[in-house]
Tab-separated table of N, CA and C in Angstrom:
chain	number	residue	atom	x	y	z
A	1	UNK	N	0.877	-1.063	-0.159
A	1	UNK	CA	0.023	0.086	-0.087
A	1	UNK	C	0.787	1.300	-0.032
A	2	UNK	N	0.320	2.184	-0.496
A	2	UNK	CA	0.931	3.608	-0.738
A	2	UNK	C	0.723	4.279	0.564
A	3	UNK	N	1.939	4.955	0.970
A	3	UNK	CA	1.813	5.755	2.350
A	3	UNK	C	1.971	7.094	2.004
A	4	UNK	N	0.666	7.839	1.873
A	4	UNK	CA	0.821	9.197	1.398
A	4	UNK	C	1.511	10.321	2.404
A	5	UNK	N	1.574	9.898	3.766
A	5	UNK	CA	2.273	10.759	4.820
A	5	UNK	C	3.767	10.749	4.202
A	6	UNK	N	4.361	9.630	3.766
A	6	UNK	CA	5.831	9.778	3.344
A	6	UNK	C	5.917	10.714	2.238
A	7	UNK	N	5.066	10.742	1.140
A	7	UNK	CA	4.984	11.535	-0.148
A	7	UNK	C	4.932	12.942	0.276
A	8	UNK	N	4.062	13.175	1.206
A	8	UNK	CA	3.943	14.724	1.658
A	8	UNK	C	5.362	15.240	2.341
A	9	UNK	N	6.073	14.400	2.654
A	9	UNK	CA	7.357	14.904	3.470
A	9	UNK	C	8.356	15.558	2.470
A	10	UNK	N	8.280	15.300	1.208
A	10	UNK	CA	9.230	16.047	0.261
A	10	UNK	C	8.732	17.333	-0.242
A	11	UNK	N	7.303	17.671	0.139
A	11	UNK	CA	6.834	18.953	-0.267
A	11	UNK	C	6.463	19.164	-1.834
A	12	UNK	N	6.093	20.328	-2.344
A	12	UNK	CA	5.630	20.501	-3.783
A	12	UNK	C	6.928	20.280	-4.532
A	13	UNK	N	6.588	20.024	-5.710
A	13	UNK	CA	7.822	19.594	-6.782
A	13	UNK	C	7.890	21.037	-7.602
A	14	UNK	N	9.150	21.527	-7.532
A	14	UNK	CA	9.561	22.743	-8.244
A	14	UNK	C	9.593	22.179	-9.887
A	15	UNK	N	8.841	22.735	-10.652
A	15	UNK	CA	8.753	22.300	-12.156
A	15	UNK	C	9.910	22.646	-12.884
A	16	UNK	N	10.643	23.830	-12.398
A	16	UNK	CA	11.759	24.362	-12.945
A	16	UNK	C	13.142	23.518	-12.644
A	17	UNK	N	13.069	23.392	-11.341
A	17	UNK	CA	13.957	22.153	-10.649
A	17	UNK	C	13.976	20.761	-11.398
A	18	UNK	N	12.732	20.328	-11.640
A	18	UNK	CA	12.635	19.164	-12.434
A	18	UNK	C	12.916	19.100	-13.850
A	19	UNK	N	12.693	20.229	-14.329
A	19	UNK	CA	13.343	20.384	-16.023
A	19	UNK	C	14.660	20.365	-15.950
A	20	UNK	N	15.094	20.985	-15.183
A	20	UNK	CA	16.786	21.071	-15.051
A	20	UNK	C	17.448	19.861	-14.817
A	21	UNK	N	16.892	18.890	-13.881
A	21	UNK	CA	17.264	17.950	-13.612
A	21	UNK	C	17.193	16.748	-14.805
A	22	UNK	N	16.008	17.000	-15.549
A	22	UNK	CA	16.053	16.213	-16.938
A	22	UNK	C	16.992	16.576	-17.855
A	23	UNK	N	17.195	17.757	-17.804
A	23	UNK	CA	18.254	18.422	-19.023
A	23	UNK	C	19.756	17.876	-18.592
A	24	UNK	N	19.996	17.832	-17.208
A	24	UNK	CA	21.285	17.323	-16.781
A	24	UNK	C	21.398	15.884	-17.116
A	25	UNK	N	20.306	15.105	-16.732
A	25	UNK	CA	20.283	13.722	-17.224
A	25	UNK	C	20.560	13.520	-18.509
A	26	UNK	N	19.911	14.209	-19.441
A	26	UNK	CA	20.125	14.025	-20.968
A	26	UNK	C	21.490	14.499	-21.204
A	27	UNK	N	21.854	15.495	-20.671
A	27	UNK	CA	23.485	16.040	-21.154
A	27	UNK	C	24.490	14.708	-20.546
A	28	UNK	N	24.178	14.147	-19.528
A	28	UNK	CA	25.043	13.119	-19.115
A	28	UNK	C	25.031	12.022	-20.238
A	29	UNK	N	23.773	11.627	-20.623
A	29	UNK	CA	23.770	10.627	-21.403
A	29	UNK	C	24.163	10.968	-22.921
A	30	UNK	N	24.086	12.158	-23.271
A	30	UNK	CA	24.820	12.604	-24.622
A	30	UNK	C	26.059	12.558	-24.522
A	31	UNK	N	26.737	13.078	-23.225
A	31	UNK	CA	28.307	12.860	-23.269
A	31	UNK	C	28.628	11.325	-23.198
A	32	UNK	N	28.031	10.499	-22.768
A	32	UNK	CA	28.242	8.992	-22.955
A	32	UNK	C	28.163	8.484	-24.267
A	33	UNK	N	27.272	9.165	-25.122
A	33	UNK	CA	27.393	8.645	-26.496
A	33	UNK	C	28.424	8.843	-27.323
A	34	UNK	N	29.710	8.456	-26.921
A	34	UNK	CA	30.785	8.807	-27.511
A	34	UNK	C	31.450	7.336	-27.599
A	35	UNK	N	31.298	6.514	-28.545
A	35	UNK	CA	31.876	5.079	-28.533
A	35	UNK	C	33.411	5.384	-28.942
A	36	UNK	N	34.429	4.615	-28.302
A	36	UNK	CA	35.655	4.686	-28.645
A	36	UNK	C	36.004	4.161	-29.992
A	37	UNK	N	36.999	4.479	-30.604
A	37	UNK	CA	37.343	4.100	-32.166
A	37	UNK	C	37.262	2.637	-32.204
A	38	UNK	N	37.894	1.749	-31.108
A	38	UNK	CA	37.871	0.519	-31.403
A	38	UNK	C	36.535	-0.454	-31.177
A	39	UNK	N	35.612	0.420	-30.720
A	39	UNK	CA	34.227	-0.266	-30.907
A	39	UNK	C	33.714	-0.267	-32.248
A	40	UNK	N	33.788	0.547	-32.888
A	40	UNK	CA	33.272	0.767	-34.328
A	40	UNK	C	33.971	-0.113	-35.156
A	41	UNK	N	35.378	-0.268	-34.952
A	41	UNK	CA	36.320	-1.236	-35.614
A	41	UNK	C	35.847	-2.634	-35.467
A	42	UNK	N	35.622	-2.885	-34.276
A	42	UNK	CA	35.505	-4.213	-34.021
A	42	UNK	C	34.023	-4.597	-34.344
A	43	UNK	N	32.890	-3.533	-34.313
A	43	UNK	CA	31.646	-3.915	-34.863
A	43	UNK	C	31.562	-4.064	-36.403
A	44	UNK	N	32.451	-3.288	-37.020
A	44	UNK	CA	32.693	-3.536	-38.516
A	44	UNK	C	33.201	-5.004	-38.753
A	45	UNK	N	34.117	-5.252	-37.951
A	45	UNK	CA	34.761	-6.730	-38.073
A	45	UNK	C	33.704	-7.900	-37.792
A	46	UNK	N	32.912	-7.532	-36.778
A	46	UNK	CA	31.964	-8.657	-36.647
A	46	UNK	C	30.780	-8.776	-37.766
A	47	UNK	N	30.479	-7.691	-38.273
A	47	UNK	CA	29.543	-7.590	-39.221
A	47	UNK	C	30.243	-8.425	-40.588
A	48	UNK	N	31.426	-7.884	-40.763
A	48	UNK	CA	32.296	-8.576	-41.824
A	48	UNK	C	32.385	-10.087	-41.722
A	49	UNK	N	32.609	-10.468	-40.568
A	49	UNK	CA	32.844	-11.862	-40.403
A	49	UNK	C	31.427	-12.679	-40.636
A	50	UNK	N	30.376	-12.012	-40.038
A	50	UNK	CA	29.010	-12.738	-40.224
A	50	UNK	C	28.661	-12.598	-41.734
A	51	UNK	N	28.871	-11.728	-42.439
A	51	UNK	CA	28.715	-11.823	-43.835
A	51	UNK	C	29.372	-12.664	-44.649
A	52	UNK	N	30.752	-12.635	-44.209
A	52	UNK	CA	31.586	-13.775	-44.914
A	52	UNK	C	30.910	-15.259	-44.440
A	53	UNK	N	30.626	-15.399	-43.267
A	53	UNK	CA	30.415	-16.828	-42.666
A	53	UNK	C	29.025	-17.215	-43.436
A	54	UNK	N	28.145	-16.320	-43.752
A	54	UNK	CA	27.008	-16.798	-44.080
A	54	UNK	C	27.089	-17.473	-45.542
A	55	UNK	N	28.128	-17.119	-46.321
A	55	UNK	CA	28.263	-17.585	-47.754
A	55	UNK	C	28.808	-18.900	-47.700
A	56	UNK	N	29.134	-19.722	-46.414
A	56	UNK	CA	29.863	-20.803	-46.268
A	56	UNK	C	29.347	-22.039	-47.055
A	57	UNK	N	30.439	-22.935	-47.319
A	57	UNK	CA	30.061	-24.092	-47.862
A	57	UNK	C	30.711	-25.140	-47.079
A	58	UNK	N	31.424	-24.694	-46.392
A	58	UNK	CA	32.051	-25.954	-45.449
A	58	UNK	C	31.923	-25.607	-43.844
A	59	UNK	N	32.210	-26.534	-43.039
A	59	UNK	CA	32.207	-26.518	-41.599
A	59	UNK	C	33.092	-25.409	-41.221
A	60	UNK	N	34.287	-25.062	-41.521
A	60	UNK	CA	35.323	-24.322	-41.309
A	60	UNK	C	34.902	-23.060	-41.522
A	61	UNK	N	34.099	-22.713	-42.692
A	61	UNK	CA	33.738	-21.338	-43.025
A	61	UNK	C	32.494	-21.038	-42.085
A	62	UNK	N	31.933	-21.700	-41.231
A	62	UNK	CA	30.769	-21.511	-40.289
A	62	UNK	C	31.609	-20.815	-39.000
A	63	UNK	N	32.927	-20.915	-38.855
A	63	UNK	CA	33.660	-20.300	-37.627
A	63	UNK	C	33.431	-18.881	-37.801
A	64	UNK	N	33.796	-18.235	-39.002
A	64	UNK	CA	33.474	-16.765	-38.900
A	64	UNK	C	32.223	-16.177	-38.752
A	65	UNK	N	31.234	-16.883	-39.100
A	65	UNK	CA	29.821	-16.482	-38.781
A	65	UNK	C	29.416	-16.625	-37.154
A	66	UNK	N	29.979	-17.520	-36.658
A	66	UNK	CA	29.906	-17.740	-35.183
A	66	UNK	C	30.722	-16.549	-34.514
A	67	UNK	N	31.885	-16.337	-34.716
A	67	UNK	CA	32.598	-15.209	-34.320
A	67	UNK	C	32.023	-13.991	-34.537
A	68	UNK	N	31.693	-13.774	-35.860
A	68	UNK	CA	31.002	-12.279	-35.868
A	68	UNK	C	29.649	-12.257	-35.294
A	69	UNK	N	28.964	-13.291	-35.117
A	69	UNK	CA	27.583	-13.018	-34.259
A	69	UNK	C	27.806	-12.802	-32.872
A	70	UNK	N	28.879	-13.536	-32.320
A	70	UNK	CA	29.026	-13.194	-30.833
A	70	UNK	C	29.610	-11.929	-30.572
A	71	UNK	N	30.633	-11.521	-31.558
A	71	UNK	CA	31.278	-10.183	-31.426
A	71	UNK	C	30.119	-9.047	-31.680
A	72	UNK	N	29.381	-9.025	-32.395
A	72	UNK	CA	28.339	-8.079	-32.757
A	72	UNK	C	27.358	-7.969	-31.665
A	73	UNK	N	26.997	-9.408	-31.049
A	73	UNK	CA	26.128	-9.244	-29.744
A	73	UNK	C	26.654	-8.818	-28.619
A	74	UNK	N	27.959	-9.165	-28.386
A	74	UNK	CA	28.571	-8.907	-27.168
A	74	UNK	C	28.826	-7.438	-27.171
A	75	UNK	N	29.268	-6.916	-28.401
A	75	UNK	CA	29.463	-5.477	-28.421
A	75	UNK	C	28.187	-4.546	-28.314
A	76	UNK	N	27.082	-4.949	-28.691
A	76	UNK	CA	25.854	-4.418	-28.562
A	76	UNK	C	25.346	-4.301	-27.161
A	77	UNK	N	25.770	-5.338	-26.440
A	77	UNK	CA	25.183	-5.544	-24.830
A	77	UNK	C	26.204	-4.540	-23.970
A	78	UNK	N	27.490	-4.593	-24.558
A	78	UNK	CA	28.403	-3.743	-23.747
A	78	UNK	C	28.078	-2.442	-24.026
A	79	UNK	N	27.741	-1.943	-25.217
A	79	UNK	CA	27.603	-0.482	-25.488
A	79	UNK	C	26.283	-0.158	-24.659
A	80	UNK	N	25.038	-0.906	-24.530
A	80	UNK	CA	23.962	-0.640	-23.879
A	80	UNK	C	24.094	-0.364	-22.485
A	81	UNK	N	25.144	-1.394	-21.985
A	81	UNK	CA	25.463	-1.115	-20.499
A	81	UNK	C	26.184	0.091	-20.245
A	82	UNK	N	27.135	0.488	-20.908
A	82	UNK	CA	28.054	1.536	-20.804
A	82	UNK	C	27.360	3.064	-21.006
A	83	UNK	N	26.632	2.966	-22.266
A	83	UNK	CA	26.074	4.149	-22.822
A	83	UNK	C	24.656	4.389	-22.361
A	84	UNK	N	23.985	3.307	-22.135
A	84	UNK	CA	22.508	3.279	-21.734
A	84	UNK	C	21.664	3.763	-22.956
A	85	UNK	N	22.058	3.414	-24.104
A	85	UNK	CA	21.459	3.747	-25.364
A	85	UNK	C	21.787	2.782	-26.372
A	86	UNK	N	20.879	2.096	-27.009
A	86	UNK	CA	21.286	0.925	-27.575
A	86	UNK	C	20.431	1.257	-29.215
A	87	UNK	N	20.706	0.493	-30.197
A	87	UNK	CA	20.228	0.630	-31.486
A	87	UNK	C	18.725	0.074	-31.446
A	88	UNK	N	18.476	-0.764	-30.334
A	88	UNK	CA	17.239	-1.246	-30.277
A	88	UNK	C	16.086	-0.417	-29.403
A	89	UNK	N	16.718	0.474	-29.004
A	89	UNK	CA	15.837	1.450	-28.196
A	89	UNK	C	14.787	2.195	-28.792
A	90	UNK	N	13.422	2.021	-28.307
A	90	UNK	CA	12.305	2.532	-28.986
A	90	UNK	C	12.320	4.000	-29.393
A	91	UNK	N	13.279	4.690	-28.739
A	91	UNK	CA	13.461	6.204	-29.194
A	91	UNK	C	14.251	6.307	-30.451
A	92	UNK	N	14.828	5.266	-30.760
A	92	UNK	CA	15.800	5.203	-31.765
A	92	UNK	C	14.962	5.510	-33.069
A	93	UNK	N	13.617	5.082	-33.234
A	93	UNK	CA	13.052	5.237	-34.448
A	93	UNK	C	12.771	6.840	-34.438
A	94	UNK	N	12.350	7.592	-33.378
A	94	UNK	CA	12.451	8.955	-33.388
A	94	UNK	C	13.734	9.630	-33.839
A	95	UNK	N	14.574	9.037	-33.378
A	95	UNK	CA	16.073	9.636	-33.778
A	95	UNK	C	16.308	9.322	-35.117
A	96	UNK	N	15.915	8.371	-35.831
A	96	UNK	CA	16.250	8.078	-37.178
A	96	UNK	C	15.379	8.973	-37.974
A	97	UNK	N	14.023	9.256	-37.588
A	97	UNK	CA	13.375	10.136	-38.418
A	97	UNK	C	14.025	11.564	-38.287
A	98	UNK	N	14.537	11.921	-37.264
A	98	UNK	CA	15.162	13.286	-37.030
A	98	UNK	C	16.280	13.472	-37.985
A	99	UNK	N	16.638	12.837	-38.595
A	99	UNK	CA	17.762	12.709	-39.686
A	99	UNK	C	18.929	12.169	-39.356
A	100	UNK	N	19.156	10.886	-38.941
A	100	UNK	CA	20.499	10.223	-38.817
A	100	UNK	C	20.458	9.024	-39.861
A	101	UNK	N	20.856	9.492	-41.001
A	101	UNK	CA	20.764	8.238	-41.944
A	101	UNK	C	21.837	7.149	-41.704
A	102	UNK	N	22.668	7.333	-41.069
A	102	UNK	CA	23.925	6.627	-40.976
A	102	UNK	C	23.779	5.283	-40.646
A	103	UNK	N	22.952	5.185	-39.629
A	103	UNK	CA	22.474	3.800	-39.066
A	103	UNK	C	21.833	2.936	-40.077
A	104	UNK	N	20.917	3.745	-40.954
A	104	UNK	CA	20.032	2.951	-41.764
A	104	UNK	C	20.813	2.531	-43.158
A	105	UNK	N	21.778	3.459	-43.428
A	105	UNK	CA	22.705	3.160	-44.531
A	105	UNK	C	23.440	1.995	-44.141
A	106	UNK	N	24.073	1.913	-42.683
A	106	UNK	CA	24.869	0.598	-42.528
A	106	UNK	C	23.866	-0.713	-42.463
A	107	UNK	N	22.747	-0.390	-42.123
A	107	UNK	CA	21.718	-1.535	-41.921
A	107	UNK	C	21.451	-2.101	-43.282
A	108	UNK	N	21.075	-1.100	-44.291
A	108	UNK	CA	20.588	-1.584	-45.648
A	108	UNK	C	21.874	-2.397	-46.366
A	109	UNK	N	22.986	-1.743	-46.074
A	109	UNK	CA	24.217	-2.471	-46.910
A	109	UNK	C	24.405	-3.783	-46.350
A	110	UNK	N	24.391	-3.846	-45.053
A	110	UNK	CA	24.394	-5.130	-44.163
A	110	UNK	C	23.384	-6.145	-44.908
A	111	UNK	N	22.249	-5.830	-44.891
A	111	UNK	CA	21.120	-6.728	-45.106
A	111	UNK	C	21.326	-7.208	-46.709
A	112	UNK	N	21.675	-6.023	-47.628
A	112	UNK	CA	21.711	-6.268	-48.952
A	112	UNK	C	23.086	-7.270	-49.042
A	113	UNK	N	24.094	-7.263	-48.412
A	113	UNK	CA	25.133	-8.180	-48.480
A	113	UNK	C	24.835	-9.415	-47.987
A	114	UNK	N	24.081	-9.432	-46.758
A	114	UNK	CA	23.647	-11.103	-46.395
A	114	UNK	C	22.858	-11.673	-47.295
A	115	UNK	N	21.872	-10.978	-47.864
A	115	UNK	CA	21.022	-11.365	-48.863
A	115	UNK	C	21.576	-11.909	-49.940
A	116	UNK	N	22.536	-11.074	-50.532
A	116	UNK	CA	23.415	-11.488	-51.719
A	116	UNK	C	24.121	-12.718	-51.337
A	117	UNK	N	24.698	-12.821	-50.218
A	117	UNK	CA	25.541	-14.000	-49.683
A	117	UNK	C	24.790	-15.307	-49.612
A	118	UNK	N	23.540	-15.196	-49.405
A	118	UNK	CA	22.643	-16.278	-49.322
A	118	UNK	C	22.231	-16.739	-50.800
A	119	UNK	N	21.930	-15.905	-51.567
A	119	UNK	CA	21.228	-16.097	-52.711
A	119	UNK	C	22.458	-16.276	-53.823
A	120	UNK	N	23.534	-15.482	-53.918
A	120	UNK	CA	24.469	-15.884	-54.835
A	120	UNK	C	25.358	-16.992	-54.215
A	121	UNK	N	25.309	-18.205	-54.539
A	121	UNK	CA	26.088	-19.287	-54.039
A	121	UNK	C	27.198	-19.405	-55.036
A	122	UNK	N	27.439	-18.771	-55.965
A	122	UNK	CA	28.919	-18.999	-56.594
A	122	UNK	C	29.936	-18.120	-56.498
A	123	UNK	N	29.811	-17.372	-55.320
A	123	UNK	CA	30.875	-16.567	-55.123
A	123	UNK	C	32.165	-17.257	-54.568
A	124	UNK	N	33.318	-16.786	-54.998
A	124	UNK	CA	34.541	-17.544	-54.633
A	124	UNK	C	34.872	-16.866	-53.323
A	125	UNK	N	35.915	-17.418	-52.613
A	125	UNK	CA	36.413	-16.805	-51.364
A	125	UNK	C	36.876	-15.341	-51.566
A	126	UNK	N	37.540	-15.146	-52.736
A	126	UNK	CA	38.140	-13.557	-52.689
A	126	UNK	C	36.894	-12.682	-52.775
A	127	UNK	N	35.970	-13.151	-53.601
A	127	UNK	CA	34.615	-12.176	-53.739
A	127	UNK	C	34.013	-12.086	-52.367
A	128	UNK	N	33.968	-13.119	-51.592
A	128	UNK	CA	33.317	-13.184	-50.448
A	128	UNK	C	34.132	-12.169	-49.508
A	129	UNK	N	35.323	-12.385	-49.479
A	129	UNK	CA	36.226	-11.415	-48.788
A	129	UNK	C	36.057	-10.017	-49.349
A	130	UNK	N	35.879	-9.735	-50.338
A	130	UNK	CA	35.745	-8.132	-50.869
A	130	UNK	C	34.317	-7.736	-50.343
A	131	UNK	N	33.312	-8.447	-50.556
A	131	UNK	CA	32.025	-7.991	-50.143
A	131	UNK	C	31.803	-7.878	-48.600
A	132	UNK	N	32.567	-8.852	-47.931
A	132	UNK	CA	32.617	-8.611	-46.257
A	132	UNK	C	33.392	-7.447	-45.831
A	133	UNK	N	34.428	-7.065	-46.599
A	133	UNK	CA	35.384	-6.030	-46.231
A	133	UNK	C	34.541	-4.782	-46.600
A	134	UNK	N	33.954	-4.669	-47.491
A	134	UNK	CA	33.191	-3.414	-47.917
A	134	UNK	C	32.123	-2.988	-46.888
A	135	UNK	N	31.173	-4.184	-46.459
A	135	UNK	CA	30.244	-4.034	-45.497
A	135	UNK	C	30.653	-3.674	-44.159
A	136	UNK	N	31.923	-4.298	-43.787
A	136	UNK	CA	32.506	-4.112	-42.374
A	136	UNK	C	33.082	-2.552	-42.444
A	137	UNK	N	33.760	-2.136	-43.481
A	137	UNK	CA	34.074	-0.678	-43.579
A	137	UNK	C	33.092	0.346	-43.536
A	138	UNK	N	31.754	-0.112	-44.285
A	138	UNK	CA	30.683	0.664	-44.227
A	138	UNK	C	30.200	0.778	-42.663
A	139	UNK	N	30.024	-0.087	-42.131
A	139	UNK	CA	29.482	-0.250	-40.636
A	139	UNK	C	30.526	0.438	-39.622
A	140	UNK	N	31.933	0.260	-39.889
A	140	UNK	CA	32.852	0.914	-39.113
A	140	UNK	C	32.911	2.498	-39.318
A	141	UNK	N	32.686	2.804	-40.372
A	141	UNK	CA	32.721	4.369	-40.803
A	141	UNK	C	31.594	5.154	-40.628
A	142	UNK	N	30.420	4.400	-40.576
A	142	UNK	CA	29.131	5.022	-40.304
A	142	UNK	C	28.760	5.143	-38.781
A	143	UNK	N	29.437	4.554	-38.107
A	143	UNK	CA	29.152	4.208	-36.651
A	143	UNK	C	29.394	5.664	-35.930
A	144	UNK	N	30.514	6.209	-36.065
A	144	UNK	CA	30.946	7.550	-35.617
A	144	UNK	C	30.044	8.608	-35.931
A	145	UNK	N	29.758	8.713	-37.254
A	145	UNK	CA	28.658	9.505	-37.740
A	145	UNK	C	27.362	9.353	-37.251
A	146	UNK	N	26.961	8.243	-36.973
A	146	UNK	CA	25.632	7.925	-36.321
A	146	UNK	C	25.648	8.552	-34.779
A	147	UNK	N	26.969	8.286	-34.173
A	147	UNK	CA	26.988	8.855	-32.748
A	147	UNK	C	27.033	10.335	-32.695
A	148	UNK	N	27.558	11.006	-33.438
A	148	UNK	CA	27.720	12.394	-33.638
A	148	UNK	C	26.286	13.019	-33.978
A	149	UNK	N	25.633	12.287	-34.766
A	149	UNK	CA	24.159	12.947	-35.275
A	149	UNK	C	23.249	12.632	-33.896
A	150	UNK	N	23.462	11.658	-33.335
A	150	UNK	CA	22.613	11.224	-32.039
A	150	UNK	C	22.857	12.073	-31.104
A	151	UNK	N	24.221	12.503	-30.950
A	151	UNK	CA	24.645	13.696	-29.798
A	151	UNK	C	23.821	14.967	-30.255
A	152	UNK	N	23.843	15.371	-31.379
A	152	UNK	CA	23.361	16.704	-31.870
A	152	UNK	C	21.844	16.650	-31.694
A	153	UNK	N	21.135	15.289	-32.069
A	153	UNK	CA	19.639	15.261	-31.959
A	153	UNK	C	19.283	15.553	-30.336
A	154	UNK	N	20.081	14.558	-29.497
A	154	UNK	CA	19.688	14.759	-27.948
A	154	UNK	C	19.965	16.165	-27.682
A	155	UNK	N	20.915	16.798	-28.075
A	155	UNK	CA	21.180	18.299	-27.724
A	155	UNK	C	20.003	19.149	-28.183
A	156	UNK	N	19.540	18.916	-29.252
A	156	UNK	CA	18.402	19.790	-29.877
A	156	UNK	C	16.992	19.589	-28.934
A	157	UNK	N	16.927	18.533	-28.499
A	157	UNK	CA	15.702	17.931	-27.771
A	157	UNK	C	15.616	18.852	-26.513
A	158	UNK	N	16.813	19.256	-25.926
A	158	UNK	CA	16.943	20.134	-24.521
A	158	UNK	C	16.415	21.405	-24.796
A	159	UNK	N	16.379	21.895	-25.822
A	159	UNK	CA	15.861	23.388	-26.050
A	159	UNK	C	14.334	23.592	-25.719
């Protein structure tokens, strides 16, 4: 049961102080939204290994797929724990609508490469490496751009 006597002990809520507390919390979150360079490099590597592993024809080719999936999932969980902001955050869709195409570009390129890897079964190993490298580079290079756009977007929401 709720005890109303304890709630009254705090007194009335100051709306200006509450708004300032929200701004301060958002500023702290915005400052944390700076992934280190190695995060984006490892994320790109994980995506590249996943794309390469999907085109597999032997059991040994499944090893990059497994490593890529574990690396991508592990990095996503670490980022969410440290930053408190994930790509699966429901607010992310509002962020994407506000003008951050970088994550969408990386996602579209990765999905296209994964689809092509599954459909085009005649790729040689060098062709698979080239496709995986391009996808990994796109993912690694658009990551910092998406972070910067997210910081700008969150900063604008304070106004």
